[in-house]
Coordinates of C-alpha atoms and ligand atoms in Angstrom, one line a residue:
M1 CA -75.2 35.6 68.3
D2 CA -71.6 37.0 68.1
N3 CA -69.2 36.1 65.4
K4 CA -69.1 32.5 64.6
N5 CA -66.0 30.5 64.3
T6 CA -65.4 30.4 60.6
S7 CA -61.7 30.1 60.9
S8 CA -60.5 26.8 59.6
N9 CA -59.6 23.7 61.6
F10 CA -59.0 20.1 60.6
I11 CA -62.4 18.9 61.7
R12 CA -64.2 21.6 59.8
D13 CA -62.1 20.6 56.7
I14 CA -63.3 17.0 57.1
V15 CA -66.9 18.1 57.3
I16 CA -66.5 20.3 54.2
E17 CA -64.9 17.4 52.3
D18 CA -67.7 15.0 53.4
L19 CA -70.4 17.4 52.3
K20 CA -68.7 17.9 49.0
S21 CA -68.3 14.2 48.3
S22 CA -71.9 13.6 49.4
K23 CA -70.6 11.2 52.0
V24 CA -73.0 13.0 54.3
K25 CA -76.1 15.0 53.4
E26 CA -76.5 16.7 56.7
V27 CA -74.0 17.3 59.5
V28 CA -75.2 15.8 62.8
T29 CA -73.0 16.2 65.9
R30 CA -73.7 15.6 69.6
F31 CA -72.5 16.7 72.9
P32 CA -72.4 13.6 75.1
P33 CA -71.6 14.3 78.8
E34 CA -71.8 11.7 81.4
P35 CA -74.0 13.2 84.2
N36 CA -71.5 12.5 86.9
G37 CA -70.6 16.1 87.7
Y38 CA -71.0 19.7 86.6
L39 CA -69.6 20.9 83.2
H40 CA -66.3 22.7 83.2
I41 CA -64.6 25.0 80.7
G42 CA -63.1 22.0 78.9
H43 CA -66.6 20.9 78.1
A44 CA -67.4 24.4 76.8
K45 CA -64.7 23.8 74.2
A46 CA -66.4 20.6 73.1
I47 CA -69.9 22.3 73.2
V48 CA -68.8 25.3 71.1
L49 CA -67.1 23.1 68.6
N50 CA -70.0 20.6 68.1
F51 CA -72.8 23.2 68.1
E52 CA -71.1 25.8 65.9
L53 CA -69.8 23.2 63.4
A54 CA -73.3 21.8 62.8
D55 CA -74.8 25.2 62.8
E56 CA -72.4 26.6 60.2
F57 CA -73.5 23.9 57.7
G58 CA -77.2 23.9 58.6
G59 CA -77.0 20.7 60.6
R60 CA -78.1 19.5 64.0
T61 CA -76.6 18.9 67.4
N62 CA -78.0 16.7 70.1
L63 CA -77.5 16.8 73.8
R64 CA -77.1 13.3 74.9
F65 CA -76.5 12.1 78.4
D66 CA -74.1 9.2 78.4
D67 CA -75.7 7.6 81.4
T68 CA -74.4 4.1 81.4
N69 CA -72.8 4.1 84.9
P70 CA -75.6 4.1 87.5
T71 CA -73.5 4.4 90.6
K72 CA -72.0 7.8 89.7
E73 CA -74.8 9.6 88.0
D74 CA -77.5 11.9 89.4
T75 CA -80.4 13.9 88.2
E76 CA -78.9 17.0 89.9
Y77 CA -76.1 16.8 87.3
I78 CA -78.5 16.4 84.4
E79 CA -80.3 19.6 85.4
S80 CA -77.1 21.5 85.8
I81 CA -75.8 20.4 82.5
K82 CA -78.9 21.4 80.6
E83 CA -78.8 24.8 82.4
D84 CA -75.1 25.3 81.5
V85 CA -75.4 24.4 77.8
A86 CA -78.4 26.7 77.5
W87 CA -76.6 29.5 79.4
L88 CA -73.7 29.2 77.0
G89 CA -76.2 30.1 74.3
F90 CA -76.8 26.8 72.6
K91 CA -80.1 25.1 71.7
W92 CA -79.9 21.3 71.2
D93 CA -82.0 19.7 68.5
G94 CA -82.7 16.4 70.3
L95 CA -82.4 15.6 74.0
Y96 CA -81.5 12.0 74.5
F97 CA -80.4 9.5 77.2
A98 CA -78.1 6.6 76.4
S99 CA -80.2 4.7 78.9
D100 CA -83.2 5.0 76.6
Y101 CA -81.3 2.7 74.2
F102 CA -80.5 -0.1 76.7
E103 CA -83.0 -2.5 75.0
E104 CA -81.6 -1.8 71.6
M105 CA -78.0 -2.2 72.9
Y106 CA -79.0 -5.5 74.5
N107 CA -80.4 -6.7 71.2
R108 CA -77.2 -5.7 69.4
A109 CA -75.2 -7.6 71.9
V110 CA -77.4 -10.7 71.3
L111 CA -76.7 -10.3 67.6
L112 CA -72.9 -10.3 68.3
I113 CA -73.3 -13.5 70.3
K114 CA -75.3 -15.1 67.5
K115 CA -72.5 -14.2 65.1
N116 CA -70.0 -15.7 67.5
K117 CA -68.4 -12.3 68.0
A118 CA -69.1 -12.1 71.7
Y119 CA -69.0 -14.5 74.7
V120 CA -69.7 -14.6 78.4
C121 CA -66.5 -14.8 80.4
D122 CA -66.2 -15.9 84.0
L123 CA -62.7 -14.5 84.7
S124 CA -62.5 -12.0 87.5
P125 CA -61.6 -8.4 86.7
E126 CA -58.0 -9.1 88.0
E127 CA -57.7 -12.2 85.8
I128 CA -59.0 -10.3 82.8
R129 CA -56.3 -7.7 83.3
E130 CA -53.7 -10.4 83.7
Y131 CA -54.8 -12.2 80.6
R132 CA -54.8 -9.0 78.5
G133 CA -51.0 -9.0 78.3
T134 CA -49.0 -5.8 77.8
L135 CA -47.9 -3.5 75.0
T136 CA -45.0 -5.8 74.3
Q137 CA -46.6 -9.1 75.0
P138 CA -49.7 -10.6 73.4
G139 CA -52.6 -11.5 75.7
K140 CA -53.9 -15.0 76.6
E141 CA -57.2 -16.3 75.5
S142 CA -59.8 -16.7 78.2
P143 CA -60.7 -20.4 78.9
Y144 CA -64.3 -19.3 78.4
R145 CA -63.7 -17.9 74.9
N146 CA -65.0 -20.9 73.1
R147 CA -68.3 -21.4 74.7
S148 CA -71.0 -22.3 72.3
V149 CA -73.4 -19.7 70.9
E150 CA -76.3 -21.4 72.7
E151 CA -74.5 -21.3 76.1
N152 CA -73.6 -17.7 75.6
L153 CA -77.1 -16.7 74.7
E154 CA -78.4 -18.5 77.8
L155 CA -75.8 -17.1 80.1
F156 CA -76.2 -13.5 78.8
E157 CA -79.9 -13.7 79.4
R158 CA -79.4 -15.0 82.9
M159 CA -77.0 -12.1 83.5
R160 CA -79.8 -9.8 82.5
R161 CA -82.3 -11.6 84.8
G162 CA -80.0 -11.0 87.8
E163 CA -78.9 -14.5 88.5
F164 CA -75.3 -13.5 89.1
K165 CA -73.5 -11.2 91.4
D166 CA -71.5 -8.1 90.4
G167 CA -68.2 -9.1 88.8
E168 CA -69.1 -12.7 88.4
K169 CA -69.5 -12.6 84.7
V170 CA -69.0 -10.2 81.8
L171 CA -69.8 -10.2 78.1
R172 CA -66.7 -9.7 76.0
A173 CA -66.2 -9.1 72.3
K174 CA -64.3 -11.8 70.5
I175 CA -61.7 -10.0 68.5
D176 CA -58.0 -10.7 68.9
M177 CA -56.0 -11.3 72.1
A178 CA -52.8 -10.7 70.1
S179 CA -53.8 -7.4 68.6
P180 CA -51.1 -4.7 69.0
N181 CA -54.0 -2.4 70.0
M182 CA -54.9 -3.4 73.6
N183 CA -58.4 -2.1 73.2
M184 CA -59.0 -4.9 70.6
R185 CA -58.1 -7.7 73.0
D186 CA -61.6 -9.0 73.7
P187 CA -62.8 -5.8 75.4
V188 CA -65.6 -6.1 77.9
L189 CA -69.0 -5.0 76.5
Y190 CA -71.3 -5.6 79.4
R191 CA -70.8 -5.8 83.2
I192 CA -73.1 -6.8 86.0
C193 CA -74.0 -4.0 88.4
H194 CA -76.9 -4.3 90.8
A195 CA -77.6 -0.6 91.3
S196 CA -80.6 1.6 90.7
H197 CA -80.3 3.8 87.7
H198 CA -81.6 7.4 87.7
N199 CA -83.7 6.7 84.5
T200 CA -84.3 3.0 84.3
G201 CA -84.6 2.3 88.0
D202 CA -84.1 -1.4 88.8
K203 CA -85.0 -2.6 85.3
W204 CA -81.4 -3.5 84.5
C205 CA -78.6 -5.1 86.4
I206 CA -76.2 -5.3 83.4
Y207 CA -74.8 -2.1 81.9
P208 CA -73.0 -1.6 78.6
M209 CA -69.4 -0.3 78.7
Y210 CA -68.5 3.0 77.1
D211 CA -66.7 1.6 74.1
F212 CA -69.8 -0.6 73.2
A213 CA -72.5 1.9 74.1
H214 CA -71.1 5.1 72.5
P215 CA -70.9 4.0 68.9
I216 CA -74.4 2.5 69.1
E217 CA -75.8 5.7 70.6
D218 CA -74.2 7.8 67.9
A219 CA -75.5 5.5 65.2
I220 CA -79.0 5.4 66.5
E221 CA -79.1 9.2 66.4
G222 CA -77.7 9.4 63.0
V223 CA -74.6 11.3 64.2
T224 CA -72.2 11.9 61.2
H225 CA -69.2 13.3 63.0
S226 CA -68.6 12.0 66.5
I227 CA -66.1 14.3 68.0
C228 CA -64.2 13.3 71.1
T229 CA -60.9 13.9 72.9
L230 CA -57.5 12.4 71.9
E231 CA -57.4 9.7 74.6
F232 CA -60.0 7.9 72.4
E233 CA -57.8 7.7 69.3
D234 CA -56.8 4.1 70.2
H235 CA -60.4 3.2 70.7
R236 CA -61.4 4.2 67.2
P237 CA -60.8 0.7 65.7
L238 CA -63.1 -0.7 68.4
Y239 CA -65.7 2.1 67.7
D240 CA -65.6 1.1 64.0
W241 CA -65.8 -2.6 64.9
V242 CA -68.9 -2.2 67.0
I243 CA -70.6 -0.2 64.2
K244 CA -69.8 -2.8 61.7
E245 CA -70.4 -6.0 63.6
C246 CA -73.6 -4.7 65.2
E247 CA -74.8 -3.9 61.7
M248 CA -75.8 -0.3 62.4
E249 CA -77.3 1.4 59.5
C250 CA -75.7 4.7 60.1
Q251 CA -71.9 4.8 60.2
P252 CA -70.7 7.8 62.2
Q253 CA -67.1 8.8 62.0
Q254 CA -65.1 9.3 65.2
I255 CA -62.7 12.3 65.1
E256 CA -60.4 13.2 68.0
F257 CA -59.2 16.6 69.0
A258 CA -56.9 17.9 71.8
R259 CA -58.7 18.5 75.1
L260 CA -58.4 21.8 76.8
N261 CA -56.0 22.0 79.7
L262 CA -55.5 25.3 81.7
T263 CA -52.7 26.3 84.0
N264 CA -53.5 26.5 87.7
T265 CA -56.6 24.4 87.2
V266 CA -57.7 20.8 87.5
M267 CA -60.2 19.8 84.9
S268 CA -61.9 16.6 85.4
K269 CA -65.3 16.1 87.0
R270 CA -63.8 13.4 89.2
K271 CA -61.2 15.8 90.6
L272 CA -63.5 18.7 90.8
K273 CA -65.9 16.6 92.8
Q274 CA -63.1 15.8 95.2
L275 CA -62.6 19.6 95.8
V276 CA -66.3 19.9 96.5
D277 CA -66.5 16.9 98.8
A278 CA -63.4 17.8 100.7
G279 CA -64.8 21.3 101.3
F280 CA -62.0 23.2 99.6
V281 CA -64.7 25.2 97.9
D282 CA -68.4 26.0 98.8
G283 CA -69.8 23.9 95.9
W284 CA -69.6 23.2 92.2
D285 CA -70.4 26.8 91.6
D286 CA -67.7 28.3 93.8
P287 CA -66.4 31.3 91.9
R288 CA -62.9 29.7 91.9
M289 CA -64.1 26.6 90.2
P290 CA -63.4 26.1 86.4
T291 CA -67.0 24.8 86.1
I292 CA -69.5 26.7 83.9
S293 CA -71.6 27.4 87.0
G294 CA -68.5 28.6 88.9
L295 CA -67.5 30.9 86.0
R296 CA -71.1 32.2 85.8
R297 CA -71.1 33.0 89.5
R298 CA -67.6 34.5 89.2
G299 CA -69.1 36.9 86.6
Y300 CA -68.0 35.5 83.3
T301 CA -70.3 36.0 80.4
P302 CA -71.3 33.4 77.8
E303 CA -69.8 35.7 75.1
A304 CA -66.4 35.7 76.8
I305 CA -66.3 31.9 77.2
R306 CA -67.4 31.3 73.6
K307 CA -64.8 33.7 72.3
F308 CA -62.1 32.0 74.4
C309 CA -63.1 28.6 73.1
R310 CA -62.9 29.8 69.5
E311 CA -59.6 31.5 70.0
I312 CA -57.8 28.5 71.5
G313 CA -58.7 26.6 68.3
V314 CA -58.9 22.9 67.6
A315 CA -55.7 20.9 67.4
K316 CA -54.4 17.4 67.2
T317 CA -51.8 17.7 69.9
N318 CA -52.4 18.3 73.6
S319 CA -51.2 21.5 75.2
T320 CA -51.9 23.7 78.2
V321 CA -53.4 27.1 77.8
D322 CA -52.5 29.9 80.2
H323 CA -55.5 30.6 82.4
R324 CA -54.9 34.3 82.0
L325 CA -56.0 34.0 78.4
L326 CA -59.5 33.3 79.7
E327 CA -59.2 36.4 81.9
H328 CA -58.3 38.4 78.9
F329 CA -61.5 37.6 77.2
I330 CA -63.8 38.6 80.1
R331 CA -61.9 41.8 80.5
E332 CA -62.3 42.6 76.9
D333 CA -66.0 41.7 77.0
L334 CA -66.8 43.8 80.1
I335 CA -64.8 46.9 79.2
D336 CA -67.6 48.9 77.7
K337 CA -70.6 47.0 79.2
T338 CA -70.0 47.8 82.8
P339 CA -70.7 50.9 84.9
R340 CA -67.6 52.3 86.6
T341 CA -68.0 53.1 90.3
M342 CA -65.9 53.6 93.4
A343 CA -65.5 51.3 96.4
V344 CA -62.8 51.1 99.1
L345 CA -61.9 47.6 100.1
R346 CA -59.4 48.3 102.9
P347 CA -60.7 51.5 104.4
I348 CA -58.7 54.2 106.2
K349 CA -60.4 57.4 107.2
V350 CA -59.5 60.8 105.7
V351 CA -60.7 64.0 107.4
I352 CA -60.6 67.2 105.3
T353 CA -60.0 69.7 108.0
N354 CA -60.8 72.7 105.9
Y355 CA -64.1 71.4 104.6
P356 CA -67.1 72.5 106.7
E357 CA -68.7 69.8 108.8
D358 CA -72.2 70.3 107.7
K359 CA -71.4 70.8 104.0
E360 CA -71.9 68.2 101.3
E361 CA -71.7 68.3 97.5
I362 CA -73.1 66.0 95.0
F363 CA -71.1 65.5 91.8
E364 CA -72.8 64.1 88.7
V365 CA -70.4 61.7 87.2
D366 CA -70.6 59.4 84.1
Y367 CA -71.1 55.7 84.8
N368 CA -68.7 55.0 81.9
L369 CA -67.0 57.7 79.9
D370 CA -66.6 55.3 77.0
A371 CA -70.4 54.5 77.1
P372 CA -72.1 57.8 77.8
E373 CA -75.5 56.2 77.2
M374 CA -75.2 54.6 80.6
G375 CA -75.9 58.1 82.1
K376 CA -74.6 59.7 85.2
R377 CA -74.8 58.9 88.9
P378 CA -74.6 61.2 91.9
V379 CA -71.4 61.0 93.9
P380 CA -71.5 62.7 97.2
F381 CA -68.5 64.5 98.8
S382 CA -68.2 65.5 102.4
R383 CA -65.6 66.2 105.2
E384 CA -64.9 62.6 106.1
L385 CA -64.0 60.1 103.5
Y386 CA -62.5 56.6 103.1
I387 CA -59.6 55.8 100.9
D388 CA -57.8 52.5 100.4
R389 CA -55.0 51.7 102.8
D390 CA -52.9 50.7 99.8
D391 CA -53.1 54.3 98.6
F392 CA -51.2 55.7 101.6
M393 CA -47.7 55.1 102.8
E394 CA -46.0 56.9 105.7
N395 CA -42.5 56.3 104.4
P396 CA -42.9 55.9 100.7
P397 CA -40.2 54.7 98.3
K398 CA -39.2 56.9 95.4
K399 CA -41.8 57.3 92.6
Y400 CA -44.7 56.7 94.9
F401 CA -47.3 59.1 93.7
R402 CA -50.1 58.3 96.0
L403 CA -50.8 59.8 99.4
Y404 CA -48.0 60.3 102.0
P405 CA -47.3 63.0 104.6
G406 CA -46.8 66.3 102.8
N407 CA -47.9 65.0 99.4
E408 CA -50.9 65.9 97.2
V409 CA -53.1 63.6 95.2
R410 CA -56.3 64.0 93.3
L411 CA -59.4 62.4 94.6
K412 CA -61.0 60.9 91.4
D413 CA -63.7 63.3 90.1
A414 CA -63.3 65.6 93.1
Y415 CA -60.5 67.7 94.6
I416 CA -56.8 67.7 95.1
I417 CA -56.0 67.0 98.8
K418 CA -52.8 67.2 100.8
C419 CA -51.9 65.0 103.7
N420 CA -50.9 67.0 106.8
E421 CA -51.1 64.7 109.8
V422 CA -51.2 61.0 110.5
I423 CA -53.2 59.8 113.5
K424 CA -52.3 56.5 115.1
D425 CA -53.8 54.3 117.8
D426 CA -51.9 53.0 120.9
K427 CA -50.4 50.2 118.8
G428 CA -49.0 52.5 116.2
N429 CA -51.5 51.6 113.5
V430 CA -52.6 54.5 111.2
V431 CA -56.3 55.1 111.9
E432 CA -56.9 58.5 110.3
L433 CA -55.3 61.0 107.9
R434 CA -55.8 64.7 108.4
C435 CA -55.8 66.4 105.0
T436 CA -56.8 69.8 103.5
Y437 CA -58.4 70.2 100.1
D438 CA -57.9 72.9 97.5
P439 CA -61.4 74.2 96.6
E440 CA -60.0 75.5 93.3
T441 CA -59.3 72.1 91.9
R442 CA -62.7 70.5 91.3
S443 CA -62.5 68.0 88.5
G444 CA -64.2 68.9 85.3
T445 CA -64.7 72.6 86.2
G446 CA -61.8 73.7 84.0
F447 CA -60.9 76.3 86.7
T448 CA -57.7 74.6 87.6
K449 CA -54.4 74.1 85.7
R450 CA -52.9 72.4 88.7
R451 CA -51.9 68.8 88.1
V452 CA -50.7 66.1 90.5
K453 CA -49.2 62.7 89.6
G454 CA -51.5 60.5 91.5
T455 CA -55.3 60.0 91.4
I456 CA -57.0 57.7 93.9
H457 CA -60.5 56.5 94.5
W458 CA -62.6 57.3 97.6
V459 CA -66.0 57.1 99.2
S460 CA -67.7 59.7 101.4
A461 CA -67.9 58.1 104.9
R462 CA -71.3 59.5 105.7
H463 CA -72.8 58.1 102.5
A464 CA -70.8 54.9 102.3
V465 CA -72.6 51.6 102.0
P466 CA -70.8 48.7 103.8
A467 CA -70.1 45.7 101.6
E468 CA -68.0 42.5 101.5
F469 CA -65.5 42.0 98.8
R470 CA -64.0 38.6 97.8
L471 CA -60.8 38.6 95.9
Y472 CA -59.6 35.4 94.3
E473 CA -56.4 33.8 93.3
P474 CA -56.0 30.5 91.3
L475 CA -57.3 27.5 93.3
I476 CA -54.3 25.3 92.3
N477 CA -50.7 26.4 92.8
D478 CA -48.7 27.1 89.8
D479 CA -46.4 24.1 89.7
A480 CA -49.4 21.7 89.4
E481 CA -49.4 22.3 85.6
G482 CA -52.5 20.6 84.4
D483 CA -54.0 17.5 86.0
S484 CA -51.7 15.9 88.4
E485 CA -53.0 13.2 90.7
N486 CA -51.7 14.9 93.9
F487 CA -53.6 18.1 93.1
L488 CA -55.2 18.1 96.6
E489 CA -51.8 18.9 98.0
Q490 CA -51.4 21.8 95.6
V491 CA -54.6 23.5 96.5
N492 CA -53.8 27.2 97.1
P493 CA -54.7 28.0 100.8
N494 CA -54.9 31.7 99.9
S495 CA -57.2 31.4 96.9
M496 CA -59.8 33.7 98.6
E497 CA -59.4 36.9 100.5
V498 CA -62.5 38.4 102.2
L499 CA -62.5 42.1 102.9
Q500 CA -65.1 44.4 104.6
G501 CA -65.2 47.7 103.0
F502 CA -67.5 50.4 101.6
M503 CA -69.0 51.2 98.3
E504 CA -70.4 54.5 96.9
P505 CA -74.1 55.0 97.6
S506 CA -75.1 54.6 93.9
M507 CA -74.5 50.9 94.4
K508 CA -76.8 50.4 97.3
D509 CA -79.6 48.8 95.2
A510 CA -77.3 46.5 93.3
R511 CA -78.9 43.0 92.7
P512 CA -77.2 39.6 92.5
M513 CA -75.3 39.2 89.2
D514 CA -75.0 42.9 88.6
R515 CA -71.5 43.8 87.4
F516 CA -69.3 46.8 88.1
Q517 CA -65.9 48.0 87.3
L518 CA -64.6 49.3 90.6
I519 CA -62.3 52.0 89.6
R520 CA -58.6 51.0 89.9
I521 CA -59.6 47.6 91.5
G522 CA -61.2 45.4 88.9
Y523 CA -64.4 44.0 87.6
F524 CA -66.8 42.7 90.2
I525 CA -70.1 40.9 90.3
V526 CA -72.7 40.8 93.1
D527 CA -72.7 37.3 94.5
N528 CA -75.9 35.4 94.1
K529 CA -75.4 33.1 97.1
Y530 CA -74.3 35.3 100.0
T531 CA -75.9 38.6 99.2
T532 CA -78.8 39.3 101.5
D533 CA -81.1 42.3 102.1
E534 CA -78.7 43.4 104.8
K535 CA -75.4 43.0 103.0
I536 CA -74.1 43.0 99.5
V537 CA -71.2 40.6 98.7
L538 CA -69.1 41.2 95.6
N539 CA -66.8 38.8 93.9
R540 CA -63.9 40.1 91.9
I541 CA -64.2 38.7 88.4
V542 CA -60.8 39.8 87.3
A543 CA -58.3 42.6 88.0
L544 CA -58.1 45.5 85.5
R545 CA -54.8 44.6 84.1
S546 CA -52.4 41.7 83.8
S547 CA -48.8 41.4 82.9
F548 CA -49.9 38.5 80.6
K549 CA -49.5 39.4 76.9
V550 CA -52.0 38.0 74.4
K551 CA -50.5 36.9 71.1
K552 CA -52.3 38.4 68.2
Ligands
ATP601 P1 -64.2 14.5 82.8 O1 -63.0 13.7 83.1 O2 -64.1 15.9 83.2 O3 -65.4 13.8 83.4 P2 -65.0 13.4 80.4 O4 -64.3 13.5 79.1 O5 -65.0 12.1 81.1 O6 -64.4 14.5 81.3 P3 -67.7 13.6 79.5 O7 -68.8 14.0 80.3 O8 -67.5 12.2 79.0 O9 -66.4 14.0 80.4 O10 -67.4 14.6 78.3 C1 -68.4 15.0 77.4 C2 -67.7 15.6 76.2 O11 -66.8 16.7 76.6 C3 -66.8 14.5 75.6 O12 -67.0 14.5 74.2 C4 -65.4 15.0 75.9 O13 -64.5 14.6 74.9 C5 -65.5 16.5 76.1 N1 -64.5 17.0 77.0 C6 -64.4 16.7 78.3 N2 -63.3 17.3 78.8 C7 -62.8 18.1 77.9 C8 -61.7 19.0 77.8 N3 -60.9 19.3 78.8 N4 -61.5 19.6 76.6 C9 -62.3 19.4 75.6 N5 -63.3 18.6 75.5 C10 -63.6 17.9 76.7
MG602 MG1 -65.8 10.8 82.3

């Protein structure tokens, strides 16, 4: 694979220290998504970090589905997550499901009860919240806190047998209702939920809470470094409490790092699901989505995503990364990998009046001058062409070097033409430009010393292949800055522009997921959802340039 991340970060330093002091013999990490949606670019950061860290020190990384929440999870998500991790270029050592540990977790909960470290509580969810107190006020003890061990054992078993309704009872840890850390105020360990689970079916009607389940999952798998995002920093004492009181043999260490936030993006499966469900996008893999599947359909490469994830680094404070940094890495990755061809997205016809009607020339032009091994393609030239509307102005401002009445431009890899006449329809729209060409000015022949300031792209009308082009802008308007709750109001209504244009004939056999650099327009990929035998649809991956400056 490409260059690994051997630049230092504080988690890597901890790992090196732990190996040196023999605290751990082998580094074991895991990537533990909840299968309640598709993975996004934030997950890619966690994936790259976990897999590359273990890999660097000859360790192992598991893919573990944290499937403890039956109502939100689905096998569709499981399949997509596996596909995305593999596509990003990573091979997991073990593939596990938290739900496979339910029996073990239940037994550990029974152990807690026997040690008088957990109790069944009948308070309602609202009452539990009330009793918890606030940051400035200690909580109140539940009236059920001092139930006997025997009674708790019996009630917990009856919870498991399904004798109670959802919300009627919970199992709570018995820690400290006055702890300054709210997470330690007798947190809920188990709740009742009569719902079918994608893996265990109807076997269970009680489900462990994240804070109880996660440390046990890690410990069962022998995870040494359990890396999670900063919101869990305050949960660490509870993580350690569970490991200790449940008497787990392995003692994983939880380490928190800053999650990735991107400008003009929401990044939480819950919110992304809302965008899908409300129809703002055509699915989780819409090319505007920050999901891995969206980025894939948009034309991103795993290499570009991995490089981006390494470059943003691993920090202890949250920040928001400019989404244009991600674009920088795909541009950099595609520059010498992609054939360069011509297409016209907003066509306007050009007639070369001094070019014979029945004549045609075929120019042999390099696919990519920087990568001559890609070979050449035939580019036909004839009397009628299309150019882009943007490359013509009837009344241009100063320093406009493209086509206007009386001006000359070079047609890329062809001739210099001059615009002599502008034809309009009844409504005054420009429909055709009458031009003449100078036969002495063929590109690459060395005959001509004549230079003009502008070069524009074009397609021979007779040979042009119709195609649809989709141009994208960020899905979320700028002022949204990260993950605000009213993001649905900030959805950009102009995030996609669909254009019907033409491409040069060398592209007519393009297949879904083929990439091109369309000269002067940007990098494009053939869409794998809407392309048919009749029509090719291309998504713009990214424009060629950006005003964004990358700090080196
Ligand atoms: P979401 O809110 O998008 O569902 P999550 O954290 O609940 O995110 P999980 O499926 O639990 O999603 O995440 C699996 C792993 O990915 C966790 O270890 C989590 O810390 C990490 N992760 C999730 N989002 C980000 C992010 N934006 N940046 C870095 N890591 C992330
Ligand atoms: Mg989540």
